[in-house]
């Protein structure tokens, strides 16, 4: 019973190889990698990066029969182990590629040891959505007396986009190596596009297409070398990367990395210049503060000296002048609001004694020294005998004439 349970657990693990992601694999240690590879009958020898790469390829459906232990070779598998690698599913949506699905399905069938009849038999298990609907509608024609190669062509004609070939050619025409793209990855993608457009495309045409889309600085070096095969081209590109690393100490940088490096250097230069200017400014401020302190000290010392040596007679004279100015300063009367006398001398102030009659104009509302006609020629009216106006402007005549 225990052996049967172990076998069932192994078979279930083989049917569900994607219990963990490729990111989880990068965190595995060597004992964990060996354990997972052993469960899947994969080779467990090699370095840790090789073991991680082998397990990742297995999850992505990119393994080959050479990755498996000889005792579990796909051609010698026991029927109880089928299928132990699950192909991807295909639904027929626009975002999916029928070429990629068929390629991975054939790879899984080769690993699992399926015959052409088994490929046809297992196919509906990996179809869903519109693709499965198409298969159900034509099941009788797709199963009875048909070969796998013919079924492949039927699927391609049904789910391959009408203008896919034109789209691939346009994509290949505009495809250039990106700024942050590794050169070998770019070569592999161009090679894949060329073979999808024309599986029998000559290798020289593929090489020409690859070189045309490389970065300008790489083309100048690679273009003068012998690139008769794809392998030779890749070897030359690896040599170029090695030489660049030996000369510059780093691999070929993308334009984005170059721009970031330039901006970083410029920021550092601006920061250094700003710090120097700030330092100079602080030094100038310190010098200016010292000068101000010295001036204040000199001023205080001069003030003390002047006070000490001041002439006493001059001090008394200034005090007398200031006091005299204050006493003679004309102030507005707070009672009658006139400015020709003070409140204390105002005739309307009840506290004051009634002023005497003015000797000039003979009025008693002001004193003689404050009279308007003081120090002026005296004018006496010939009618009323009063000073200050003539007979022409006498009010007595005006009043009599009105009566």
mmCIF file of C-alpha atoms in Angstrom:
data_model
loop_
_atom_site.group_PDB
_atom_site.id
_atom_site.type_symbol
_atom_site.label_atom_id
_atom_site.label_comp_id
_atom_site.label_asym_id
_atom_site.label_seq_id
_atom_site.Cartn_x
_atom_site.Cartn_y
_atom_site.Cartn_z
ATOM 1 C CA UNK A 1 0.000 0.000 0.000
ATOM 2 C CA UNK A 2 2.812 2.420 0.850
ATOM 3 C CA UNK A 3 4.473 1.832 -2.504
ATOM 4 C CA UNK A 4 1.180 2.441 -4.300
ATOM 5 C CA UNK A 5 0.652 5.714 -2.405
ATOM 6 C CA UNK A 6 4.171 6.849 -3.284
ATOM 7 C CA UNK A 7 3.637 5.997 -6.924
ATOM 8 C CA UNK A 8 0.317 7.868 -6.973
ATOM 9 C CA UNK A 9 1.955 10.912 -5.370
ATOM 10 C CA UNK A 10 4.709 10.873 -7.959
ATOM 11 C CA UNK A 11 2.246 10.571 -10.808
ATOM 12 C CA UNK A 12 0.148 13.440 -9.404
ATOM 13 C CA UNK A 13 3.282 15.566 -9.059
ATOM 14 C CA UNK A 14 4.210 14.783 -12.644
ATOM 15 C CA UNK A 15 0.742 15.774 -13.812
ATOM 16 C CA UNK A 16 0.947 19.073 -11.904
ATOM 17 C CA UNK A 17 4.507 20.325 -12.445
ATOM 18 C CA UNK A 18 3.593 23.986 -11.873
ATOM 19 C CA UNK A 19 3.035 23.983 -8.121
ATOM 20 C CA UNK A 20 5.689 26.666 -7.843
ATOM 21 C CA UNK A 21 6.845 29.455 -10.150
ATOM 22 C CA UNK A 22 10.209 30.200 -11.718
ATOM 23 C CA UNK A 23 10.729 32.925 -9.094
ATOM 24 C CA UNK A 24 10.451 30.278 -6.377
ATOM 25 C CA UNK A 25 13.073 28.172 -8.159
ATOM 26 C CA UNK A 26 15.603 31.023 -7.934
ATOM 27 C CA UNK A 27 15.366 30.777 -4.113
ATOM 28 C CA UNK A 28 15.905 26.979 -3.981
ATOM 29 C CA UNK A 29 19.104 25.560 -2.555
ATOM 30 C CA UNK A 30 20.895 22.644 -4.149
ATOM 31 C CA UNK A 31 19.233 19.924 -1.960
ATOM 32 C CA UNK A 32 15.768 21.289 -2.865
ATOM 33 C CA UNK A 33 16.663 21.420 -6.556
ATOM 34 C CA UNK A 34 17.932 17.831 -6.512
ATOM 35 C CA UNK A 35 14.755 16.673 -4.757
ATOM 36 C CA UNK A 36 12.474 18.400 -7.297
ATOM 37 C CA UNK A 37 14.511 17.150 -10.260
ATOM 38 C CA UNK A 38 14.460 13.609 -8.868
ATOM 39 C CA UNK A 39 10.653 13.710 -8.601
ATOM 40 C CA UNK A 40 10.480 14.533 -12.307
ATOM 41 C CA UNK A 41 13.128 11.981 -13.364
ATOM 42 C CA UNK A 42 15.458 14.783 -14.510
ATOM 43 C CA UNK A 43 19.259 14.700 -14.366
ATOM 44 C CA UNK A 44 20.506 15.965 -10.973
ATOM 45 C CA UNK A 45 24.184 16.526 -11.811
ATOM 46 C CA UNK A 46 25.750 19.905 -12.532
ATOM 47 C CA UNK A 47 26.115 23.299 -10.903
ATOM 48 C CA UNK A 48 23.310 25.072 -9.054
ATOM 49 C CA UNK A 49 22.555 27.466 -11.990
ATOM 50 C CA UNK A 50 22.374 24.476 -14.357
ATOM 51 C CA UNK A 51 19.968 22.678 -12.016
ATOM 52 C CA UNK A 52 17.764 25.793 -11.739
ATOM 53 C CA UNK A 53 17.788 26.230 -15.513
ATOM 54 C CA UNK A 54 16.876 22.566 -16.083
ATOM 55 C CA UNK A 55 13.949 22.735 -13.654
ATOM 56 C CA UNK A 56 12.747 26.056 -15.149
ATOM 57 C CA UNK A 57 12.864 24.626 -18.680
ATOM 58 C CA UNK A 58 10.818 21.669 -17.476
ATOM 59 C CA UNK A 59 8.086 23.987 -16.113
ATOM 60 C CA UNK A 60 8.077 26.000 -19.367
ATOM 61 C CA UNK A 61 7.797 22.872 -21.514
ATOM 62 C CA UNK A 62 11.235 23.338 -23.084
ATOM 63 C CA UNK A 63 12.934 20.142 -21.932
ATOM 64 C CA UNK A 64 14.373 17.530 -24.290
ATOM 65 C CA UNK A 65 14.789 13.748 -23.840
ATOM 66 C CA UNK A 66 18.460 14.360 -23.026
ATOM 67 C CA UNK A 67 17.418 16.139 -19.808
ATOM 68 C CA UNK A 68 15.943 12.944 -18.348
ATOM 69 C CA UNK A 69 17.634 10.052 -16.605
ATOM 70 C CA UNK A 70 18.309 7.155 -18.981
ATOM 71 C CA UNK A 71 16.297 4.708 -16.912
ATOM 72 C CA UNK A 72 13.240 6.930 -17.480
ATOM 73 C CA UNK A 73 13.873 7.709 -21.137
ATOM 74 C CA UNK A 74 10.759 8.806 -22.973
ATOM 75 C CA UNK A 75 11.080 5.952 -25.480
ATOM 76 C CA UNK A 76 11.203 3.361 -22.665
ATOM 77 C CA UNK A 77 8.468 4.784 -20.453
ATOM 78 C CA UNK A 78 5.951 2.613 -18.810
ATOM 79 C CA UNK A 79 2.346 3.255 -19.903
ATOM 80 C CA UNK A 80 1.382 4.020 -16.300
ATOM 81 C CA UNK A 81 3.504 7.163 -16.453
ATOM 82 C CA UNK A 82 1.658 8.767 -19.404
ATOM 83 C CA UNK A 83 1.308 11.700 -19.607
ATOM 84 C CA UNK A 84 3.882 13.054 -17.149
ATOM 85 C CA UNK A 85 4.358 16.405 -18.963
ATOM 86 C CA UNK A 86 1.219 18.440 -19.475
ATOM 87 C CA UNK A 87 1.116 20.591 -22.635
ATOM 88 C CA UNK A 88 -0.331 24.095 -22.619
ATOM 89 C CA UNK A 89 -3.977 24.674 -23.504
ATOM 90 C CA UNK A 90 -5.267 26.550 -26.561
ATOM 91 C CA UNK A 91 -8.565 28.436 -26.763
ATOM 92 C CA UNK A 92 -8.321 30.082 -30.189
ATOM 93 C CA UNK A 93 -8.282 33.700 -28.966
ATOM 94 C CA UNK A 94 -6.537 36.466 -30.946
ATOM 95 C CA UNK A 95 -3.863 36.834 -28.264
ATOM 96 C CA UNK A 96 -2.831 33.193 -28.680
ATOM 97 C CA UNK A 97 -0.612 31.716 -31.376
ATOM 98 C CA UNK A 98 -1.560 28.414 -32.972
ATOM 99 C CA UNK A 99 2.012 27.873 -34.234
ATOM 100 C CA UNK A 100 3.396 28.118 -30.711
ATOM 101 C CA UNK A 101 0.739 25.778 -29.331
ATOM 102 C CA UNK A 102 1.390 23.072 -31.949
ATOM 103 C CA UNK A 103 5.146 23.365 -31.456
ATOM 104 C CA UNK A 104 4.886 22.941 -27.662
ATOM 105 C CA UNK A 105 2.282 20.191 -28.050
ATOM 106 C CA UNK A 106 4.624 18.192 -30.313
ATOM 107 C CA UNK A 107 7.472 18.746 -27.841
ATOM 108 C CA UNK A 108 5.360 17.458 -24.950
ATOM 109 C CA UNK A 109 4.240 14.480 -27.055
ATOM 110 C CA UNK A 110 7.867 13.657 -27.818
ATOM 111 C CA UNK A 111 8.781 13.785 -24.107
ATOM 112 C CA UNK A 112 5.773 11.702 -23.158
ATOM 113 C CA UNK A 113 6.418 9.207 -25.963
ATOM 114 C CA UNK A 114 3.048 9.705 -27.678
ATOM 115 C CA UNK A 115 2.473 8.320 -31.118
ATOM 116 C CA UNK A 116 0.612 10.253 -33.841
ATOM 117 C CA UNK A 117 -2.579 8.383 -32.963
ATOM 118 C CA UNK A 118 -2.177 9.354 -29.296
ATOM 119 C CA UNK A 119 -1.581 12.984 -30.258
ATOM 120 C CA UNK A 120 -4.933 13.001 -32.064
ATOM 121 C CA UNK A 121 -6.604 11.196 -29.167
ATOM 122 C CA UNK A 122 -5.238 13.505 -26.426
ATOM 123 C CA UNK A 123 -5.700 16.773 -28.369
ATOM 124 C CA UNK A 124 -9.233 17.683 -27.101
ATOM 125 C CA UNK A 125 -7.926 17.503 -23.518
ATOM 126 C CA UNK A 126 -5.855 20.626 -24.213
ATOM 127 C CA UNK A 127 -8.423 22.619 -26.164
ATOM 128 C CA UNK A 128 -10.943 25.029 -24.665
ATOM 129 C CA UNK A 129 -13.267 27.844 -25.659
ATOM 130 C CA UNK A 130 -13.729 28.456 -29.428
ATOM 131 C CA UNK A 131 -11.026 25.896 -30.278
ATOM 132 C CA UNK A 132 -12.859 23.139 -28.404
ATOM 133 C CA UNK A 133 -16.152 24.206 -30.022
ATOM 134 C CA UNK A 134 -14.565 23.867 -33.465
ATOM 135 C CA UNK A 135 -13.236 20.426 -32.553
ATOM 136 C CA UNK A 136 -16.652 19.250 -31.264
ATOM 137 C CA UNK A 137 -18.352 20.457 -34.459
ATOM 138 C CA UNK A 138 -15.900 18.529 -36.647
ATOM 139 C CA UNK A 139 -14.995 15.625 -34.359
ATOM 140 C CA UNK A 140 -16.067 12.914 -36.785
ATOM 141 C CA UNK A 141 -13.917 14.364 -39.565
ATOM 142 C CA UNK A 142 -10.945 15.062 -37.294
ATOM 143 C CA UNK A 143 -10.684 11.574 -35.792
ATOM 144 C CA UNK A 144 -11.658 9.084 -38.470
ATOM 145 C CA UNK A 145 -8.906 8.181 -40.958
ATOM 146 C CA UNK A 146 -6.796 11.327 -40.528
ATOM 147 C CA UNK A 147 -3.088 11.784 -39.959
ATOM 148 C CA UNK A 148 -1.554 14.123 -37.402
ATOM 149 C CA UNK A 149 0.147 16.238 -40.081
ATOM 150 C CA UNK A 150 -3.234 16.795 -41.780
ATOM 151 C CA UNK A 151 -4.812 17.730 -38.442
ATOM 152 C CA UNK A 152 -2.032 20.253 -37.868
ATOM 153 C CA UNK A 153 -2.786 21.881 -41.227
ATOM 154 C CA UNK A 154 -6.518 22.008 -40.413
ATOM 155 C CA UNK A 155 -5.835 23.754 -37.087
ATOM 156 C CA UNK A 156 -3.439 26.195 -38.754
ATOM 157 C CA UNK A 157 -5.884 27.097 -41.516
ATOM 158 C CA UNK A 158 -8.702 27.584 -38.976
ATOM 159 C CA UNK A 159 -6.952 29.608 -36.247
ATOM 160 C CA UNK A 160 -4.063 31.240 -38.048
ATOM 161 C CA UNK A 161 -4.869 34.960 -38.642
ATOM 162 C CA UNK A 162 -5.610 35.809 -42.248
ATOM 163 C CA UNK A 163 -2.902 38.458 -42.494
ATOM 164 C CA UNK A 164 -0.475 36.803 -40.086
ATOM 165 C CA UNK A 165 2.236 36.421 -42.702
ATOM 166 C CA UNK A 166 1.999 40.104 -43.652
ATOM 167 C CA UNK A 167 1.973 41.076 -39.982
ATOM 168 C CA UNK A 168 5.100 38.999 -39.303
ATOM 169 C CA UNK A 169 6.886 40.533 -42.303
ATOM 170 C CA UNK A 170 6.000 44.053 -41.132
ATOM 171 C CA UNK A 171 7.148 43.208 -37.613
ATOM 172 C CA UNK A 172 10.425 41.811 -38.935
ATOM 173 C CA UNK A 173 10.950 44.873 -41.123
ATOM 174 C CA UNK A 174 10.559 47.306 -38.209
ATOM 175 C CA UNK A 175 12.243 45.170 -35.577
ATOM 176 C CA UNK A 176 15.426 46.755 -34.206
ATOM 177 C CA UNK A 177 17.552 45.906 -31.206
ATOM 178 C CA UNK A 178 16.234 47.752 -28.171
ATOM 179 C CA UNK A 179 18.397 49.921 -25.952
ATOM 180 C CA UNK A 180 18.339 47.545 -22.998
ATOM 181 C CA UNK A 181 18.101 44.285 -24.979
ATOM 182 C CA UNK A 182 20.837 41.664 -24.889
ATOM 183 C CA UNK A 183 22.335 41.044 -28.317
ATOM 184 C CA UNK A 184 21.982 37.245 -28.245
ATOM 185 C CA UNK A 185 18.317 37.514 -27.218
ATOM 186 C CA UNK A 186 17.697 39.834 -30.165
ATOM 187 C CA UNK A 187 19.390 37.391 -32.577
ATOM 188 C CA UNK A 188 17.287 34.479 -31.333
ATOM 189 C CA UNK A 189 14.040 36.421 -31.727
ATOM 190 C CA UNK A 190 14.901 37.536 -35.287
ATOM 191 C CA UNK A 191 15.788 33.959 -36.180
ATOM 192 C CA UNK A 192 12.441 32.768 -34.808
ATOM 193 C CA UNK A 193 10.511 35.415 -36.801
ATOM 194 C CA UNK A 194 12.332 34.501 -40.025
ATOM 195 C CA UNK A 195 11.533 30.804 -39.606
ATOM 196 C CA UNK A 196 7.877 31.556 -38.841
ATOM 197 C CA UNK A 197 7.642 33.563 -42.073
ATOM 198 C CA UNK A 198 9.526 31.006 -44.133
ATOM 199 C CA UNK A 199 10.655 27.755 -42.476
ATOM 200 C CA UNK A 200 13.059 27.152 -45.381
ATOM 201 C CA UNK A 201 14.599 30.659 -45.356
ATOM 202 C CA UNK A 202 18.282 30.535 -46.211
ATOM 203 C CA UNK A 203 20.688 31.135 -43.352
ATOM 204 C CA UNK A 204 22.475 33.980 -45.172
ATOM 205 C CA UNK A 205 19.179 35.896 -45.432
ATOM 206 C CA UNK A 206 18.569 35.441 -41.710
ATOM 207 C CA UNK A 207 22.088 36.703 -40.923
ATOM 208 C CA UNK A 208 21.572 39.770 -43.130
ATOM 209 C CA UNK A 209 18.270 40.552 -41.370
ATOM 210 C CA UNK A 210 19.879 40.164 -37.944
ATOM 211 C CA UNK A 211 22.849 42.438 -38.704
ATOM 212 C CA UNK A 212 20.586 45.101 -40.214
ATOM 213 C CA UNK A 213 18.752 45.598 -36.900
ATOM 214 C CA UNK A 214 21.761 45.612 -34.550
ATOM 215 C CA UNK A 215 22.907 48.730 -32.732
ATOM 216 C CA UNK A 216 25.116 51.009 -34.902
ATOM 217 C CA UNK A 217 28.216 50.627 -32.711
ATOM 218 C CA UNK A 218 27.898 46.816 -32.915
ATOM 219 C CA UNK A 219 27.330 46.785 -36.688
ATOM 220 C CA UNK A 220 30.584 48.704 -37.269
ATOM 221 C CA UNK A 221 32.562 45.943 -35.570
ATOM 222 C CA UNK A 222 30.542 42.847 -36.512
ATOM 223 C CA UNK A 223 29.923 43.845 -40.130
ATOM 224 C CA UNK A 224 33.605 43.489 -41.107
ATOM 225 C CA UNK A 225 33.864 39.975 -39.641
ATOM 226 C CA UNK A 226 33.015 36.673 -41.311
ATOM 227 C CA UNK A 227 29.427 35.749 -40.479
ATOM 228 C CA UNK A 228 28.706 32.787 -42.702
ATOM 229 C CA UNK A 229 26.472 30.960 -40.197
ATOM 230 C CA UNK A 230 24.202 31.890 -37.294
ATOM 231 C CA UNK A 231 26.599 30.155 -34.913
ATOM 232 C CA UNK A 232 29.556 32.111 -36.279
ATOM 233 C CA UNK A 233 27.590 35.367 -35.929
ATOM 234 C CA UNK A 234 26.759 34.581 -32.294
ATOM 235 C CA UNK A 235 30.395 33.737 -31.567
ATOM 236 C CA UNK A 236 31.489 37.072 -33.047
ATOM 237 C CA UNK A 237 28.917 38.916 -30.939
ATOM 238 C CA UNK A 238 30.182 37.196 -27.799
ATOM 239 C CA UNK A 239 33.748 38.193 -28.704
ATOM 240 C CA UNK A 240 32.601 41.780 -29.188
ATOM 241 C CA UNK A 241 30.947 41.824 -25.748
ATOM 242 C CA UNK A 242 34.105 40.361 -24.198
ATOM 243 C CA UNK A 243 36.350 42.974 -25.845
ATOM 244 C CA UNK A 244 34.007 45.798 -24.770
ATOM 245 C CA UNK A 245 34.123 44.516 -21.221
ATOM 246 C CA UNK A 246 37.930 44.308 -21.277
ATOM 247 C CA UNK A 247 38.286 47.849 -22.671
ATOM 248 C CA UNK A 248 35.615 49.709 -20.717
ATOM 249 C CA UNK A 249 35.283 47.438 -17.707
ATOM 250 C CA UNK A 250 31.573 47.013 -18.382
ATOM 251 C CA UNK A 251 29.283 45.451 -20.953
ATOM 252 C CA UNK A 252 27.694 47.434 -23.757
ATOM 253 C CA UNK A 253 25.440 49.996 -22.137
ATOM 254 C CA UNK A 254 22.022 50.942 -23.438
ATOM 255 C CA UNK A 255 21.149 54.523 -24.334
ATOM 256 C CA UNK A 256 19.006 54.744 -21.218
ATOM 257 C CA UNK A 257 21.932 53.671 -19.033
ATOM 258 C CA UNK A 258 24.243 56.141 -20.801
ATOM 259 C CA UNK A 259 21.746 58.997 -20.283
ATOM 260 C CA UNK A 260 21.332 58.100 -16.620
ATOM 261 C CA UNK A 261 25.114 58.051 -16.189
ATOM 262 C CA UNK A 262 25.496 61.469 -17.852
ATOM 263 C CA UNK A 263 22.695 62.972 -15.749
ATOM 264 C CA UNK A 264 24.254 61.506 -12.600
ATOM 265 C CA UNK A 265 27.648 63.053 -13.444
ATOM 266 C CA UNK A 266 26.063 66.422 -14.197
ATOM 267 C CA UNK A 267 24.173 66.392 -10.897
ATOM 268 C CA UNK A 268 27.398 65.614 -9.041
ATOM 269 C CA UNK A 269 29.228 68.493 -10.777
ATOM 270 C CA UNK A 270 26.398 70.942 -10.039
ATOM 271 C CA UNK A 271 26.320 69.811 -6.406
ATOM 272 C CA UNK A 272 30.075 70.275 -6.027
ATOM 273 C CA UNK A 273 29.927 73.742 -7.607
ATOM 274 C CA UNK A 274 27.016 74.743 -5.368
ATOM 275 C CA UNK A 275 28.876 73.552 -2.267
ATOM 276 C CA UNK A 276 31.940 75.610 -3.264
ATOM 277 C CA UNK A 277 29.850 78.735 -3.817
ATOM 278 C CA UNK A 278 28.053 78.172 -0.518
ATOM 279 C CA UNK A 279 31.386 77.856 1.262
ATOM 280 C CA UNK A 280 32.651 81.118 -0.293
ATOM 281 C CA UNK A 281 29.391 82.872 0.619
ATOM 282 C CA UNK A 282 29.654 81.736 4.236
ATOM 283 C CA UNK A 283 33.236 82.990 4.421
ATOM 284 C CA UNK A 284 32.205 86.400 3.018
ATOM 285 C CA UNK A 285 29.356 86.610 5.530
ATOM 286 C CA UNK A 286 31.753 85.916 8.375
ATOM 287 C CA UNK A 287 34.110 88.657 7.151
ATOM 288 C CA UNK A 288 31.221 91.119 6.827
ATOM 289 C CA UNK A 289 29.996 90.328 10.343
ATOM 290 C CA UNK A 290 33.482 90.968 11.730
ATOM 291 C CA UNK A 291 33.661 94.333 9.932
ATOM 292 C CA UNK A 292 30.267 95.340 11.347
ATOM 293 C CA UNK A 293 31.357 94.371 14.863
ATOM 294 C CA UNK A 294 34.568 96.417 14.488
ATOM 295 C CA UNK A 295 32.608 99.446 13.251
ATOM 296 C CA UNK A 296 30.196 99.224 16.179
ATOM 297 C CA UNK A 297 33.072 98.976 18.630
ATOM 298 C CA UNK A 298 34.781 102.015 17.055
ATOM 299 C CA UNK A 299 31.546 104.004 17.163
ATOM 300 C CA UNK A 300 30.958 103.239 20.833
ATOM 301 C CA UNK A 301 34.527 104.155 21.708
ATOM 302 C CA UNK A 302 34.283 107.473 19.788
ATOM 303 C CA UNK A 303 30.987 108.323 21.475
ATOM 304 C CA UNK A 304 32.504 107.819 24.904
ATOM 305 C CA UNK A 305 35.481 109.982 23.999
ATOM 306 C CA UNK A 306 33.278 112.833 22.719
ATOM 307 C CA UNK A 307 31.174 112.769 25.880
ATOM 308 C CA UNK A 308 34.234 112.867 28.051
ATOM 309 C CA UNK A 309 35.840 115.852 26.250
ATOM 310 C CA UNK A 310 32.632 117.928 25.680
ATOM 311 C CA UNK A 311 32.846 121.688 26.558
ATOM 312 C CA UNK A 312 30.614 122.496 29.603
ATOM 313 C CA UNK A 313 29.844 126.002 28.300
ATOM 314 C CA UNK A 314 28.642 124.552 24.993
ATOM 315 C CA UNK A 315 26.355 122.139 26.839
ATOM 316 C CA UNK A 316 24.776 124.956 28.827
ATOM 317 C CA UNK A 317 24.304 127.070 25.702
ATOM 318 C CA UNK A 318 22.548 124.243 23.852
ATOM 319 C CA UNK A 319 20.307 123.604 26.848
ATOM 320 C CA UNK A 320 19.343 127.284 26.981
ATOM 321 C CA UNK A 321 18.511 127.378 23.250
ATOM 322 C CA UNK A 322 16.398 124.243 23.481
ATOM 323 C CA UNK A 323 14.494 125.554 26.482
ATOM 324 C CA UNK A 324 13.919 128.916 24.795
ATOM 325 C CA UNK A 325 12.602 127.221 21.669
ATOM 326 C CA UNK A 326 10.202 125.140 23.736
ATOM 327 C CA UNK A 327 8.850 128.210 25.561
ATOM 328 C CA UNK A 328 8.434 130.306 22.395
ATOM 329 C CA UNK A 329 6.837 127.531 20.386
ATOM 330 C CA UNK A 330 3.295 128.593 19.376
ATOM 331 C CA UNK A 331 0.600 126.150 20.422
ATOM 332 C CA UNK A 332 -3.055 126.009 19.442
ATOM 333 C CA UNK A 333 -5.563 127.240 22.052
ATOM 334 C CA UNK A 334 -7.674 124.319 23.261
ATOM 335 C CA UNK A 335 -10.692 126.626 23.910
ATOM 336 C CA UNK A 336 -11.060 128.806 20.795
ATOM 337 C CA UNK A 337 -8.699 126.710 18.589
ATOM 338 C CA UNK A 338 -6.775 129.804 17.437
ATOM 339 C CA UNK A 339 -2.995 129.656 17.108
ATOM 340 C CA UNK A 340 -2.133 133.256 18.040
ATOM 341 C CA UNK A 341 -2.250 132.535 21.771
ATOM 342 C CA UNK A 342 -2.210 129.667 24.288
ATOM 343 C CA UNK A 343 -5.008 128.228 26.376
ATOM 344 C CA UNK A 344 -3.692 129.981 29.478
ATOM 345 C CA UNK A 345 -4.000 133.451 27.846
ATOM 346 C CA UNK A 346 -7.320 132.872 26.088
ATOM 347 C CA UNK A 347 -9.902 135.498 26.965
ATOM 348 C CA UNK A 348 -12.617 132.843 27.005
ATOM 349 C CA UNK A 349 -10.909 130.942 29.766
ATOM 350 C CA UNK A 350 -13.091 131.574 32.821
ATOM 351 C CA UNK A 351 -10.207 131.052 35.145
ATOM 352 C CA UNK A 352 -8.410 134.076 33.670
ATOM 353 C CA UNK A 353 -9.074 137.664 34.728
ATOM 354 C CA UNK A 354 -11.068 139.694 32.175
ATOM 355 C CA UNK A 355 -8.502 141.256 29.848
ATOM 356 C CA UNK A 356 -8.284 145.017 29.530
ATOM 357 C CA UNK A 357 -9.619 146.885 26.524
ATOM 358 C CA UNK A 358 -7.340 146.962 23.501
ATOM 359 C CA UNK A 359 -5.778 150.398 23.215
ATOM 360 C CA UNK A 360 -5.571 150.147 19.425
ATOM 361 C CA UNK A 361 -9.008 149.022 18.268
ATOM 362 C CA UNK A 362 -10.768 149.648 21.615
ATOM 363 C CA UNK A 363 -12.156 146.085 21.686
ATOM 364 C CA UNK A 364 -12.030 143.945 24.816
ATOM 365 C CA UNK A 365 -11.772 140.453 23.326
ATOM 366 C CA UNK A 366 -7.984 140.577 23.140
ATOM 367 C CA UNK A 367 -5.040 142.414 24.465
ATOM 368 C CA UNK A 368 -3.155 145.253 22.885
ATOM 369 C CA UNK A 369 -0.048 143.128 22.106
ATOM 370 C CA UNK A 370 -2.256 140.592 20.291
ATOM 371 C CA UNK A 371 -4.235 143.156 18.259
ATOM 372 C CA UNK A 372 -4.290 142.758 14.493
ATOM 373 C CA UNK A 373 -3.814 146.512 14.002
ATOM 374 C CA UNK A 374 -0.858 146.687 16.345
ATOM 375 C CA UNK A 375 2.179 148.462 14.794
ATOM 376 C CA UNK A 376 -0.032 149.522 11.862
ATOM 377 C CA UNK A 377 -1.361 153.003 10.965
ATOM 378 C CA UNK A 378 -4.460 153.746 13.092
ATOM 379 C CA UNK A 379 -7.674 154.302 11.106
ATOM 380 C CA UNK A 380 -10.561 156.017 12.913
ATOM 381 C CA UNK A 381 -14.093 156.136 11.546
ATOM 382 C CA UNK A 382 -15.315 159.724 11.208
ATOM 383 C CA UNK A 383 -18.917 158.671 11.849
ATOM 384 C CA UNK A 384 -18.758 156.324 14.843
ATOM 385 C CA UNK A 385 -15.285 157.398 16.082
ATOM 386 C CA UNK A 386 -14.171 153.765 16.301
ATOM 387 C CA UNK A 387 -10.784 152.485 15.141
ATOM 388 C CA UNK A 388 -10.239 149.737 12.676
ATOM 389 C CA UNK A 389 -12.371 150.957 9.773
ATOM 390 C CA UNK A 390 -13.193 154.027 7.720
ATOM 391 C CA UNK A 391 -16.459 155.883 7.165
ATOM 392 C CA UNK A 392 -16.861 154.115 3.821
ATOM 393 C CA UNK A 393 -17.160 150.700 5.461
ATOM 394 C CA UNK A 394 -18.921 151.784 8.654
ATOM 395 C CA UNK A 395 -21.727 149.512 9.684
ATOM 396 C CA UNK A 396 -23.761 152.408 11.122
ATOM 397 C CA UNK A 397 -24.308 153.870 7.639
ATOM 398 C CA UNK A 398 -25.271 150.476 6.219
ATOM 399 C CA UNK A 399 -27.823 149.876 8.962
ATOM 400 C CA UNK A 400 -29.383 153.363 8.575
ATOM 401 C CA UNK A 401 -29.671 152.947 4.843
ATOM 402 C CA UNK A 402 -31.533 149.631 5.268
ATOM 403 C CA UNK A 403 -33.986 151.234 7.618
#
